mmCIF file of C-alpha atoms in Angstrom:
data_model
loop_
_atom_site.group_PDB
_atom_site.id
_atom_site.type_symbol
_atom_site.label_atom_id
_atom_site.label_comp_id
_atom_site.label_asym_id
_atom_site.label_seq_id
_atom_site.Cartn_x
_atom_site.Cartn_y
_atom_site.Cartn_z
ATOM 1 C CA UNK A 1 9.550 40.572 -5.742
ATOM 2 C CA UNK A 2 7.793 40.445 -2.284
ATOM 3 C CA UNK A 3 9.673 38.502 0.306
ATOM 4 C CA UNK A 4 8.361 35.609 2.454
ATOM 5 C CA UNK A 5 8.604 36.336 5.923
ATOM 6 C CA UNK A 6 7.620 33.388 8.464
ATOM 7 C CA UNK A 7 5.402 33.693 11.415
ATOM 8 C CA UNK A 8 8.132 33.588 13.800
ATOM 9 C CA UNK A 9 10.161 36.615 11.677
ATOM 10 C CA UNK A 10 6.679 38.669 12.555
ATOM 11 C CA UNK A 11 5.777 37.775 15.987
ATOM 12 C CA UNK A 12 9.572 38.827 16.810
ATOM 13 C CA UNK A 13 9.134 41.953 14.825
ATOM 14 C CA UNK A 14 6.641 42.785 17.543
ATOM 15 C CA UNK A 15 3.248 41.131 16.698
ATOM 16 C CA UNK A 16 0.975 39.204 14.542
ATOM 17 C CA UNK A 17 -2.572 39.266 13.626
ATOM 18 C CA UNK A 18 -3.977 36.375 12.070
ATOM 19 C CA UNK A 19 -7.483 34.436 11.388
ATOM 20 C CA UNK A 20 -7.361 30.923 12.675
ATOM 21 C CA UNK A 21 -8.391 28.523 10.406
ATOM 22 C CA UNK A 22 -10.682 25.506 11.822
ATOM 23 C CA UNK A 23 -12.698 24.916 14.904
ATOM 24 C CA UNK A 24 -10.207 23.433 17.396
ATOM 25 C CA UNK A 25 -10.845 26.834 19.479
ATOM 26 C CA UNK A 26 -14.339 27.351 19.267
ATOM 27 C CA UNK A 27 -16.995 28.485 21.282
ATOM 28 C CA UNK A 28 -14.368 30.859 22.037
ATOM 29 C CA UNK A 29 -12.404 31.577 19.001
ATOM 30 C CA UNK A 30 -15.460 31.405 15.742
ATOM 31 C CA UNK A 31 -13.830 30.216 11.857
ATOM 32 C CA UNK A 32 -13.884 33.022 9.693
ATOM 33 C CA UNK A 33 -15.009 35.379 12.112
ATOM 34 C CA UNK A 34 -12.232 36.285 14.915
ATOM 35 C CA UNK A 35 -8.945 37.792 14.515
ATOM 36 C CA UNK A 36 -6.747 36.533 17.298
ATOM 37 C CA UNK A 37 -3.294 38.938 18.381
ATOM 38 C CA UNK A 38 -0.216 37.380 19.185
ATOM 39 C CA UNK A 39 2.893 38.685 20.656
ATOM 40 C CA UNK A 40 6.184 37.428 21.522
ATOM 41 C CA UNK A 41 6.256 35.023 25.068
ATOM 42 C CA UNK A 42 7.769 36.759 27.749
ATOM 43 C CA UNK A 43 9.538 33.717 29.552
ATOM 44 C CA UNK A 44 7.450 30.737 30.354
ATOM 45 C CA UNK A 45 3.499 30.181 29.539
ATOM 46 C CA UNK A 46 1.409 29.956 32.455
ATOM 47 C CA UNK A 47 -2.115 27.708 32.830
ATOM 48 C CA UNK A 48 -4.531 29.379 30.498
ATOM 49 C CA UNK A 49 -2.475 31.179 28.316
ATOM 50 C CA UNK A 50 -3.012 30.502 24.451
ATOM 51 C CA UNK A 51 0.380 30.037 22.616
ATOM 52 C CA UNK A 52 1.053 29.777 19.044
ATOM 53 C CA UNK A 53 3.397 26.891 18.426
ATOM 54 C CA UNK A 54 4.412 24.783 15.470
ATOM 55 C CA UNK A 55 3.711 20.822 15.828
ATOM 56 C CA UNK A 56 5.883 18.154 14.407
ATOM 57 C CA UNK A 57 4.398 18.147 11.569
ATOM 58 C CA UNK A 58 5.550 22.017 11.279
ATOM 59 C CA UNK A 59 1.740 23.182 11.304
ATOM 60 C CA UNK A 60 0.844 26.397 13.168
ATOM 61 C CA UNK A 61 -1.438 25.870 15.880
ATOM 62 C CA UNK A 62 -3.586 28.203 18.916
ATOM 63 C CA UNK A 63 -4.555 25.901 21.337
ATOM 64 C CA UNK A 64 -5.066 26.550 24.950
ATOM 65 C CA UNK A 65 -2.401 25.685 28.465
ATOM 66 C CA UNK A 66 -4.534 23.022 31.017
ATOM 67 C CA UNK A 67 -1.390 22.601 32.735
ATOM 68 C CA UNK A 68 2.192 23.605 32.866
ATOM 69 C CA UNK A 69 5.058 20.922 33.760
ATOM 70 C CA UNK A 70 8.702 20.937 34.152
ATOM 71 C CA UNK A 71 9.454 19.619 30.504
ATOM 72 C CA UNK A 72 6.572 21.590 29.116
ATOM 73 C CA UNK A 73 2.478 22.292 28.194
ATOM 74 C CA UNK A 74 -0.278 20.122 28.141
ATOM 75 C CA UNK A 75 -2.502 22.257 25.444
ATOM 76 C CA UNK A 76 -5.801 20.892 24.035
ATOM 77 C CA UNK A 77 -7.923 23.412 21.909
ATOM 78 C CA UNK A 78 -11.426 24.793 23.707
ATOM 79 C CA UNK A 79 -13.087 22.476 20.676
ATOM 80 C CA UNK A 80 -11.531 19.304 21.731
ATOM 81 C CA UNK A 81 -11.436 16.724 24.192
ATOM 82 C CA UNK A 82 -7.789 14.971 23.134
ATOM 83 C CA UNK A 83 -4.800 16.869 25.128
ATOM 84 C CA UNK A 84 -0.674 17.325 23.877
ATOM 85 C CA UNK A 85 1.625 16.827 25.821
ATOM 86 C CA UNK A 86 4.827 17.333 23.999
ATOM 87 C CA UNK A 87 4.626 21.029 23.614
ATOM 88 C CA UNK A 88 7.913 22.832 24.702
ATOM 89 C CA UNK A 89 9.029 26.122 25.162
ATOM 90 C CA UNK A 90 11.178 25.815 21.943
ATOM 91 C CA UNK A 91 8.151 25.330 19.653
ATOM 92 C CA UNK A 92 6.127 28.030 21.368
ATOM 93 C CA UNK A 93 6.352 31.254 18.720
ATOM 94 C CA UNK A 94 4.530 33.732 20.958
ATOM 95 C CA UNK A 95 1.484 33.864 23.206
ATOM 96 C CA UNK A 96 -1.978 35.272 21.790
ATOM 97 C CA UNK A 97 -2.940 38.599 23.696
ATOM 98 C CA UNK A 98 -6.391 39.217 22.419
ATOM 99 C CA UNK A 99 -8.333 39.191 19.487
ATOM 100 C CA UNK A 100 -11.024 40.523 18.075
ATOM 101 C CA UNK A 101 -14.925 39.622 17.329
ATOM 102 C CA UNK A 102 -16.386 42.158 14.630
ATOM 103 C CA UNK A 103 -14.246 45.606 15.634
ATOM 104 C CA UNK A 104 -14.687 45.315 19.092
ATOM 105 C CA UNK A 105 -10.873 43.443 21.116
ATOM 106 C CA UNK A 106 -11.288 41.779 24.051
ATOM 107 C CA UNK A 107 -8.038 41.354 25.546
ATOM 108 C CA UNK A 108 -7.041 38.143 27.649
ATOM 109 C CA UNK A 109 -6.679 40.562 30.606
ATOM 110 C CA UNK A 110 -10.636 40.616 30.250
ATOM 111 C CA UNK A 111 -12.759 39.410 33.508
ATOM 112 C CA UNK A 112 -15.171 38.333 31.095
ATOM 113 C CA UNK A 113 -12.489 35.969 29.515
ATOM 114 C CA UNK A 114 -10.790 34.866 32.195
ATOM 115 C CA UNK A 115 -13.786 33.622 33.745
ATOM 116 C CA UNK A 116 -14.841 31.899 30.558
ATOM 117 C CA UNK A 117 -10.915 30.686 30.464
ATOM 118 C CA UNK A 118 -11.089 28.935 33.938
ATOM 119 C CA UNK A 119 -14.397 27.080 33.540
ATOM 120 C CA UNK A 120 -13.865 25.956 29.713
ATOM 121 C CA UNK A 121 -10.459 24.380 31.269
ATOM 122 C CA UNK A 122 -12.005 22.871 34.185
ATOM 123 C CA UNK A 123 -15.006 21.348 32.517
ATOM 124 C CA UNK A 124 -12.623 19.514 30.385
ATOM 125 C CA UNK A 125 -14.159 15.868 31.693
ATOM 126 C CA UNK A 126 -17.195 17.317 29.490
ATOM 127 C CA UNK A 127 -16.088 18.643 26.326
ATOM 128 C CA UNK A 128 -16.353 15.058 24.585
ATOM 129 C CA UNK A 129 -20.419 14.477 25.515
ATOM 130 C CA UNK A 130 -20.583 19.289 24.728
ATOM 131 C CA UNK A 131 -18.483 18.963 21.871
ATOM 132 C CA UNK A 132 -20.562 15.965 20.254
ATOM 133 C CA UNK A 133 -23.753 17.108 21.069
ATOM 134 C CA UNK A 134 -23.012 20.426 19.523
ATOM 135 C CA UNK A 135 -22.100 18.953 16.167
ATOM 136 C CA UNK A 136 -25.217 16.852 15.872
ATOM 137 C CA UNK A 137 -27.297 20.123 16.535
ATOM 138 C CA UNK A 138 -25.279 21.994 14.193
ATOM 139 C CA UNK A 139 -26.177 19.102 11.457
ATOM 140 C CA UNK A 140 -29.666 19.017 12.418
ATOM 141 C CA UNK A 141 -29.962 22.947 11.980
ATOM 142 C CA UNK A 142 -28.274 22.356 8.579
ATOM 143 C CA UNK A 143 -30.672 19.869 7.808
ATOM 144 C CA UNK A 144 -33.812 22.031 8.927
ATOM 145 C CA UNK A 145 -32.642 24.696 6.591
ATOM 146 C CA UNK A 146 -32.050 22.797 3.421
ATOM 147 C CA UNK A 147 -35.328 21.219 4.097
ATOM 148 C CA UNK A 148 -36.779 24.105 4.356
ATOM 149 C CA UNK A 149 -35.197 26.184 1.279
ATOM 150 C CA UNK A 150 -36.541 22.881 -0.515
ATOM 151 C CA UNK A 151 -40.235 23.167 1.245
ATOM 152 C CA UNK A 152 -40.385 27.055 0.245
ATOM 153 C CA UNK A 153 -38.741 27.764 -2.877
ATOM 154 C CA UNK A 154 -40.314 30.149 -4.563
ATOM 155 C CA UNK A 155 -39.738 28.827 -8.013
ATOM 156 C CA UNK A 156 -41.135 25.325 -7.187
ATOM 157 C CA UNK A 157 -40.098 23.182 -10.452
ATOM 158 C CA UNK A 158 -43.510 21.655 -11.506
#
């Protein structure tokens, strides 16, 4: 019989790769697409890092550090405007180091990403009127296309 080992077991083991599920970190981080790599925290996050920590509600989550206080993180996910503030070091299972689009890894140690990493975080006052207007273009192109499979079916039903 296999045995159930937890995400904290593995990340302490040495690492984890995992697919996130949902679109709390997109543009960066794609549903069904990117493979993100997380490793154990070594001492306390820092601004921009991307932890893996377990809510409350004891669901895993891969949001991003805005800022870092004495009691803890405000985190808020690159695809949202609303920010936590009760993240602690104890619910923090380890810190994602990379992951990877396709086969190629791009590593947070990227210039590329930190760059996108600084002005994602500081164009937070944004995200709400981005964020919005990105999910009524994303419904309109879904619209377009069913329209259009309708408008150009081959078998048109007579």
């Amino acid at each position: 019989m296999a045995q159930v080992v937890s995400y904290e077991e593995l990340v302490r083991r040495g690492h984890l790769i995992v697919q996130p599920n949902g679109w709390s970190m997109w543009p960066m981080i794609q549903n069904g697409r990117d493979t993100v790599l997380i490793e154990p925290k070594d001492g306390r996050c820092k601004k921009y890092d991307i932890p893996l920590y377990k809510d409350k509600a004891g669901r895993y989550i891969v949001h991003r550090i805005i800022k870092v206080t004495d009691e803890g993180y405000v985190i808020c996910g690159d695809g949202v405007y609303y920010r936590e503030y009760d993240v602690t070091d104890e619910n923090i299972i380890g810190v994602v180091k990379g992951f990877y689009r396709k086969e190629k890894f791009i590593s947070v140690e990227n210039k590329g990403y930190k760059l996108y990493s600084r002005i994602w975080v500081r164009l937070i006052f944004m995200r709400k009127p981005i964020i919005i207007l990105s999910h009524k273009l994303r419904g309109l192109k879904h619209a377009v296309r069913s329209i259009a499979s309708k408008v150009f079916r081959k078998d048109k039903i007579k």
